[in-house]
CSV table of C-alpha atoms in Angstrom, one decimal:
chain,number,residue,atom,x,y,z
A,1,UNK,CA,-2.4,-2.4,13.5
A,2,UNK,CA,-0.5,-4.0,16.4
A,3,UNK,CA,3.0,-4.8,15.2
A,4,UNK,CA,3.0,-8.6,15.6
A,5,UNK,CA,-0.4,-8.8,14.1
A,6,UNK,CA,0.5,-7.0,11.0
A,7,UNK,CA,3.9,-8.9,10.6
A,8,UNK,CA,1.9,-12.3,11.1
A,9,UNK,CA,-0.9,-11.5,8.8
A,10,UNK,CA,1.1,-10.4,5.8
A,11,UNK,CA,3.5,-13.4,6.3
A,12,UNK,CA,0.6,-15.7,6.1
A,13,UNK,CA,-0.6,-14.0,2.7
A,14,UNK,CA,2.9,-14.0,1.4
A,15,UNK,CA,3.1,-17.7,1.8
A,16,UNK,CA,-0.3,-18.6,0.5
A,17,UNK,CA,-1.9,-15.9,-1.9
A,18,UNK,CA,-2.3,-17.0,-5.5
A,19,UNK,CA,1.2,-18.6,-5.0
A,20,UNK,CA,1.2,-20.1,-8.6
A,21,UNK,CA,0.6,-16.9,-10.4
A,22,UNK,CA,1.7,-13.9,-8.1
A,23,UNK,CA,5.0,-13.6,-6.4
A,24,UNK,CA,4.7,-11.2,-3.4
A,25,UNK,CA,7.5,-9.3,-1.3
A,26,UNK,CA,6.8,-7.4,1.8
A,27,UNK,CA,8.6,-5.3,4.2
A,28,UNK,CA,7.4,-3.5,7.1
A,29,UNK,CA,9.4,-1.4,9.5
A,30,UNK,CA,7.6,0.3,12.4
A,31,UNK,CA,8.7,3.3,14.3
A,32,UNK,CA,7.0,1.7,17.3
A,33,UNK,CA,8.0,-1.8,18.7
A,34,UNK,CA,4.3,-2.5,19.4
A,35,UNK,CA,2.0,-0.2,17.6
A,36,UNK,CA,1.8,0.7,13.8
A,37,UNK,CA,-0.5,3.0,12.0
A,38,UNK,CA,0.2,0.9,8.7
A,39,UNK,CA,-2.0,-1.7,7.4
A,40,UNK,CA,-1.6,-4.2,4.6
A,41,UNK,CA,-4.4,-6.4,3.2
A,42,UNK,CA,-4.3,-8.9,0.3
A,43,UNK,CA,-7.7,-10.3,-0.4
A,44,UNK,CA,-8.3,-13.2,-3.0
A,45,UNK,CA,-11.9,-12.1,-4.4
A,46,UNK,CA,-11.7,-15.2,-6.9
A,47,UNK,CA,-9.1,-17.4,-8.4
A,48,UNK,CA,-8.2,-14.7,-10.7
A,49,UNK,CA,-8.9,-11.6,-8.9
A,50,UNK,CA,-7.0,-10.3,-5.7
A,51,UNK,CA,-7.2,-7.0,-4.1
A,52,UNK,CA,-4.4,-5.1,-2.5
A,53,UNK,CA,-5.2,-2.6,0.5
A,54,UNK,CA,-2.5,-0.4,1.9
A,55,UNK,CA,-3.4,2.3,4.5
A,56,UNK,CA,-1.8,4.7,6.6
A,57,UNK,CA,-3.5,6.1,9.7
A,58,UNK,CA,-2.6,9.7,10.8
A,59,UNK,CA,-1.0,10.1,14.2
A,60,UNK,CA,1.2,7.7,16.3
A,61,UNK,CA,0.8,5.3,19.0
A,62,UNK,CA,-2.3,3.2,20.1
A,63,UNK,CA,-4.7,5.6,18.5
A,64,UNK,CA,-3.4,5.3,15.0
A,65,UNK,CA,-3.3,1.6,15.5
A,66,UNK,CA,-6.7,1.3,16.5
A,67,UNK,CA,-8.0,3.4,13.5
A,68,UNK,CA,-5.7,1.3,11.3
A,69,UNK,CA,-7.1,-2.0,12.6
A,70,UNK,CA,-10.6,-0.9,12.0
A,71,UNK,CA,-10.1,0.1,8.6
A,72,UNK,CA,-8.7,-3.3,7.9
A,73,UNK,CA,-11.7,-5.1,9.4
A,74,UNK,CA,-14.2,-2.9,7.8
A,75,UNK,CA,-12.6,-3.3,4.3
A,76,UNK,CA,-12.5,-6.9,4.5
A,77,UNK,CA,-15.9,-7.4,5.5
A,78,UNK,CA,-17.4,-5.2,3.0
A,79,UNK,CA,-15.2,-6.4,0.3
A,80,UNK,CA,-16.0,-10.0,0.7
A,81,UNK,CA,-19.6,-9.5,1.3
A,82,UNK,CA,-20.2,-7.0,-1.6
A,83,UNK,CA,-17.4,-7.8,-4.1
A,84,UNK,CA,-17.4,-3.9,-4.7
A,85,UNK,CA,-15.0,-2.0,-6.9
A,86,UNK,CA,-12.2,-0.1,-5.3
A,87,UNK,CA,-14.0,3.4,-5.6
A,88,UNK,CA,-17.1,1.9,-3.8
A,89,UNK,CA,-14.8,0.5,-1.1
A,90,UNK,CA,-13.0,3.8,-0.3
A,91,UNK,CA,-16.5,5.4,-0.2
A,92,UNK,CA,-17.8,2.8,2.2
A,93,UNK,CA,-15.0,3.1,4.6
A,94,UNK,CA,-15.0,7.0,4.4
A,95,UNK,CA,-18.8,6.9,5.3
A,96,UNK,CA,-17.8,4.4,8.3
A,97,UNK,CA,-15.4,6.9,9.7
A,98,UNK,CA,-17.5,10.0,9.2
A,99,UNK,CA,-20.6,8.1,10.4
A,100,UNK,CA,-19.7,5.0,12.6
A,101,UNK,CA,-22.0,2.1,13.2
A,102,UNK,CA,-24.3,2.4,16.3
A,103,UNK,CA,-22.5,0.8,19.3
A,104,UNK,CA,-18.9,1.1,17.6
A,105,UNK,CA,-17.2,2.8,20.4
A,106,UNK,CA,-14.1,3.6,18.1
A,107,UNK,CA,-14.5,7.1,16.9
A,108,UNK,CA,-14.9,9.0,20.1
A,109,UNK,CA,-11.8,7.7,22.0
A,110,UNK,CA,-9.8,8.1,18.5
A,111,UNK,CA,-10.8,11.6,18.4
A,112,UNK,CA,-9.9,12.4,21.8
A,113,UNK,CA,-6.4,10.8,21.4
A,114,UNK,CA,-5.4,12.4,18.2
A,115,UNK,CA,-4.3,15.9,17.6
A,116,UNK,CA,-7.3,17.9,16.3
A,117,UNK,CA,-5.6,18.3,13.0
A,118,UNK,CA,-5.7,14.6,12.4
A,119,UNK,CA,-9.3,13.7,13.5
A,120,UNK,CA,-9.5,10.2,12.2
A,121,UNK,CA,-7.8,10.7,8.9
A,122,UNK,CA,-6.2,7.9,6.9
A,123,UNK,CA,-4.7,7.3,3.5
A,124,UNK,CA,-5.5,4.3,1.6
A,125,UNK,CA,-4.5,2.7,-1.7
A,126,UNK,CA,-6.8,0.1,-3.0
A,127,UNK,CA,-5.5,-1.9,-6.0
A,128,UNK,CA,-7.7,-4.8,-7.9
A,129,UNK,CA,-5.6,-7.2,-10.1
A,130,UNK,CA,-7.5,-9.2,-12.5
A,131,UNK,CA,-5.2,-11.8,-14.1
A,132,UNK,CA,-7.9,-13.2,-16.5
A,133,UNK,CA,-8.8,-9.8,-18.0
A,134,UNK,CA,-5.2,-8.3,-17.5
A,135,UNK,CA,-6.6,-5.2,-15.8
A,136,UNK,CA,-5.5,-3.2,-12.7
A,137,UNK,CA,-8.3,-0.9,-11.1
A,138,UNK,CA,-6.8,1.5,-8.7
A,139,UNK,CA,-8.6,4.0,-6.4
A,140,UNK,CA,-6.3,6.3,-4.0
A,141,UNK,CA,-7.3,8.2,-1.0
A,142,UNK,CA,-4.6,10.4,-0.5
A,143,UNK,CA,-2.0,7.9,-0.5
A,144,UNK,CA,1.5,7.6,-2.3
A,145,UNK,CA,1.4,6.8,-5.8
A,146,UNK,CA,1.6,3.2,-7.2
A,147,UNK,CA,4.5,2.5,-9.1
A,148,UNK,CA,4.3,-0.3,-12.1
A,149,UNK,CA,6.5,-1.9,-14.6
A,150,UNK,CA,6.2,-4.6,-17.2
A,151,UNK,CA,8.5,-6.2,-20.0
A,152,UNK,CA,10.1,-3.4,-21.9
A,153,UNK,CA,8.7,-0.7,-19.4
A,154,UNK,CA,10.9,0.4,-16.5
A,155,UNK,CA,9.2,1.4,-13.3
A,156,UNK,CA,7.0,4.5,-13.5
A,157,UNK,CA,4.4,6.0,-11.2
A,158,UNK,CA,0.8,5.8,-12.7
A,159,UNK,CA,-1.7,8.6,-12.5
A,160,UNK,CA,0.8,10.5,-10.2
A,161,UNK,CA,0.0,13.8,-12.2
A,162,UNK,CA,-3.6,13.6,-11.5
A,163,UNK,CA,-5.4,15.4,-8.6
A,164,UNK,CA,-5.5,12.7,-5.7
A,165,UNK,CA,-8.7,11.9,-4.2
A,166,UNK,CA,-9.2,13.4,-0.3
A,167,UNK,CA,-8.1,11.1,2.5
A,168,UNK,CA,-10.6,8.9,4.4
A,169,UNK,CA,-12.5,10.9,7.0
A,170,UNK,CA,-11.6,14.1,5.4
A,171,UNK,CA,-14.9,14.8,3.4
A,172,UNK,CA,-18.1,13.4,4.1
A,173,UNK,CA,-20.1,11.6,1.2
A,174,UNK,CA,-17.2,12.0,-1.1
A,175,UNK,CA,-17.2,9.9,-4.2
A,176,UNK,CA,-14.1,8.4,-4.9
A,177,UNK,CA,-12.7,7.9,-8.4
A,178,UNK,CA,-10.9,4.7,-10.0
A,179,UNK,CA,-8.6,4.5,-12.9
A,180,UNK,CA,-8.1,1.2,-15.0
A,181,UNK,CA,-4.8,0.2,-16.5
A,182,UNK,CA,-3.9,-2.7,-19.1
A,183,UNK,CA,-1.3,-5.1,-17.5
A,184,UNK,CA,1.5,-6.3,-19.9
A,185,UNK,CA,3.5,-9.4,-19.7
A,186,UNK,CA,5.9,-9.4,-16.7
A,187,UNK,CA,4.2,-6.7,-14.8
A,188,UNK,CA,4.9,-5.7,-11.3
A,189,UNK,CA,3.7,-3.2,-8.7
A,190,UNK,CA,5.2,-1.5,-5.7
A,191,UNK,CA,3.0,0.1,-3.0
A,192,UNK,CA,4.2,1.9,-0.1
A,193,UNK,CA,3.4,4.3,2.6
A,194,UNK,CA,5.0,7.8,3.1
A,195,UNK,CA,7.5,6.4,5.7
A,196,UNK,CA,9.4,5.5,2.8
A,197,UNK,CA,9.7,8.5,0.7
A,198,UNK,CA,9.6,11.0,3.7
A,199,UNK,CA,12.3,9.7,5.8
A,200,UNK,CA,15.3,11.8,6.3
A,201,UNK,CA,19.1,11.3,5.8
A,202,UNK,CA,20.9,10.4,9.3
A,203,UNK,CA,23.7,12.9,8.2
A,204,UNK,CA,23.2,16.2,6.4
A,205,UNK,CA,19.3,16.3,6.3
A,206,UNK,CA,17.0,15.8,3.4
A,207,UNK,CA,14.2,13.4,2.5
A,208,UNK,CA,14.7,10.2,0.6
A,209,UNK,CA,12.0,11.2,-1.9
A,210,UNK,CA,10.2,9.8,-4.9
A,211,UNK,CA,12.8,10.7,-7.5
A,212,UNK,CA,15.6,9.1,-5.7
A,213,UNK,CA,13.2,6.0,-5.2
A,214,UNK,CA,12.4,6.1,-9.0
A,215,UNK,CA,16.0,6.4,-10.0
A,216,UNK,CA,17.0,3.5,-7.6
A,217,UNK,CA,14.1,1.2,-9.0
A,218,UNK,CA,15.0,1.7,-12.6
A,219,UNK,CA,18.6,1.1,-12.1
A,220,UNK,CA,17.7,-2.1,-10.3
A,221,UNK,CA,15.3,-2.9,-13.2
A,222,UNK,CA,17.9,-2.6,-15.9
A,223,UNK,CA,20.4,-4.8,-13.9
A,224,UNK,CA,18.1,-7.6,-13.0
A,225,UNK,CA,16.2,-7.7,-16.2
A,226,UNK,CA,19.7,-8.7,-17.9
A,227,UNK,CA,19.7,-11.8,-15.6
A,228,UNK,CA,16.1,-13.0,-15.1
A,229,UNK,CA,12.8,-12.2,-17.0
A,230,UNK,CA,10.7,-11.9,-13.8
A,231,UNK,CA,12.8,-10.6,-10.7
A,232,UNK,CA,11.9,-12.0,-7.4
A,233,UNK,CA,9.5,-9.5,-5.4
A,234,UNK,CA,11.1,-10.2,-1.9
A,235,UNK,CA,14.6,-9.6,-3.3
A,236,UNK,CA,13.1,-6.2,-4.6
A,237,UNK,CA,11.5,-5.3,-1.4
A,238,UNK,CA,14.7,-6.2,0.3
A,239,UNK,CA,16.8,-4.2,-1.9
A,240,UNK,CA,14.4,-0.9,-1.3
A,241,UNK,CA,14.6,-1.3,2.4
A,242,UNK,CA,18.4,-1.6,2.2
A,243,UNK,CA,18.4,1.6,0.2
A,244,UNK,CA,16.5,3.4,2.7
A,245,UNK,CA,18.3,1.8,5.8
A,246,UNK,CA,21.4,3.1,4.6
A,247,UNK,CA,20.0,6.6,4.0
A,248,UNK,CA,18.5,6.9,7.3
A,249,UNK,CA,21.1,5.2,9.3
A,250,UNK,CA,18.6,2.7,10.6
A,251,UNK,CA,16.6,5.5,12.4
A,252,UNK,CA,13.0,5.4,11.3
A,253,UNK,CA,10.7,8.3,12.5
A,254,UNK,CA,7.7,6.8,10.9
A,255,UNK,CA,6.2,3.5,10.0
A,256,UNK,CA,7.5,2.3,6.5
A,257,UNK,CA,5.7,-0.4,4.7
A,258,UNK,CA,6.0,-1.5,1.2
A,259,UNK,CA,4.3,-4.3,-1.0
A,260,UNK,CA,5.7,-5.7,-4.1
A,261,UNK,CA,3.6,-7.9,-6.4
A,262,UNK,CA,4.8,-9.5,-9.6
A,263,UNK,CA,3.5,-11.7,-12.2
A,264,UNK,CA,5.5,-15.0,-12.4
A,265,UNK,CA,5.0,-15.6,-16.2
């Protein structure tokens, strides 16, 4: 998605989406000043259901930006028209990439602009939160694992040990799976792209990595839980960005996007 479009869209959602029940934090750091292959969507399906979409298109520049933008549009249209499940949404988007609608001029130029190894691939995380039933439904197409926490439970990745479903565009007619988690009081989630965990140290090499992220999150969680029952989502998002910024020396070779959703009570 184009950089300013992503920034404006997420700012609007952060200000309006279920403000009385969910606290939203958002950080986006593109590697390019104009284009981004990352896309974020927060879609309110009902007064008690919200769907978070986070995708990361393969490649860089205008090609990945166009793919990301198309996925966002397709996802919103299908989700609002059908109220489908996360797994059904990923299957639909995979079919759209593998068999684009007639008259849609998106796939051919994208395939020409991307390296042959990419060929219209994108990872996507689809998370549906039902505040009435206290359920989280997750489907993951080759994306980074979701991290969750709640009162008495420090941050942990969920379903990370399971085999991850294929990225979108990789296998035609693939049937995606979804998992359901019971949400507890004071829950929060962190979704992010691999620009966070795969960024490299500005001196001495090495990646930021999943374990470093978990260790810092747990340290932050223990400290803030002493002061406030429901830590502010944007404050946590900003803290994560500061950790990564210091690690990389403010040099980002890939787009980095992270979203924090936290229950207000």
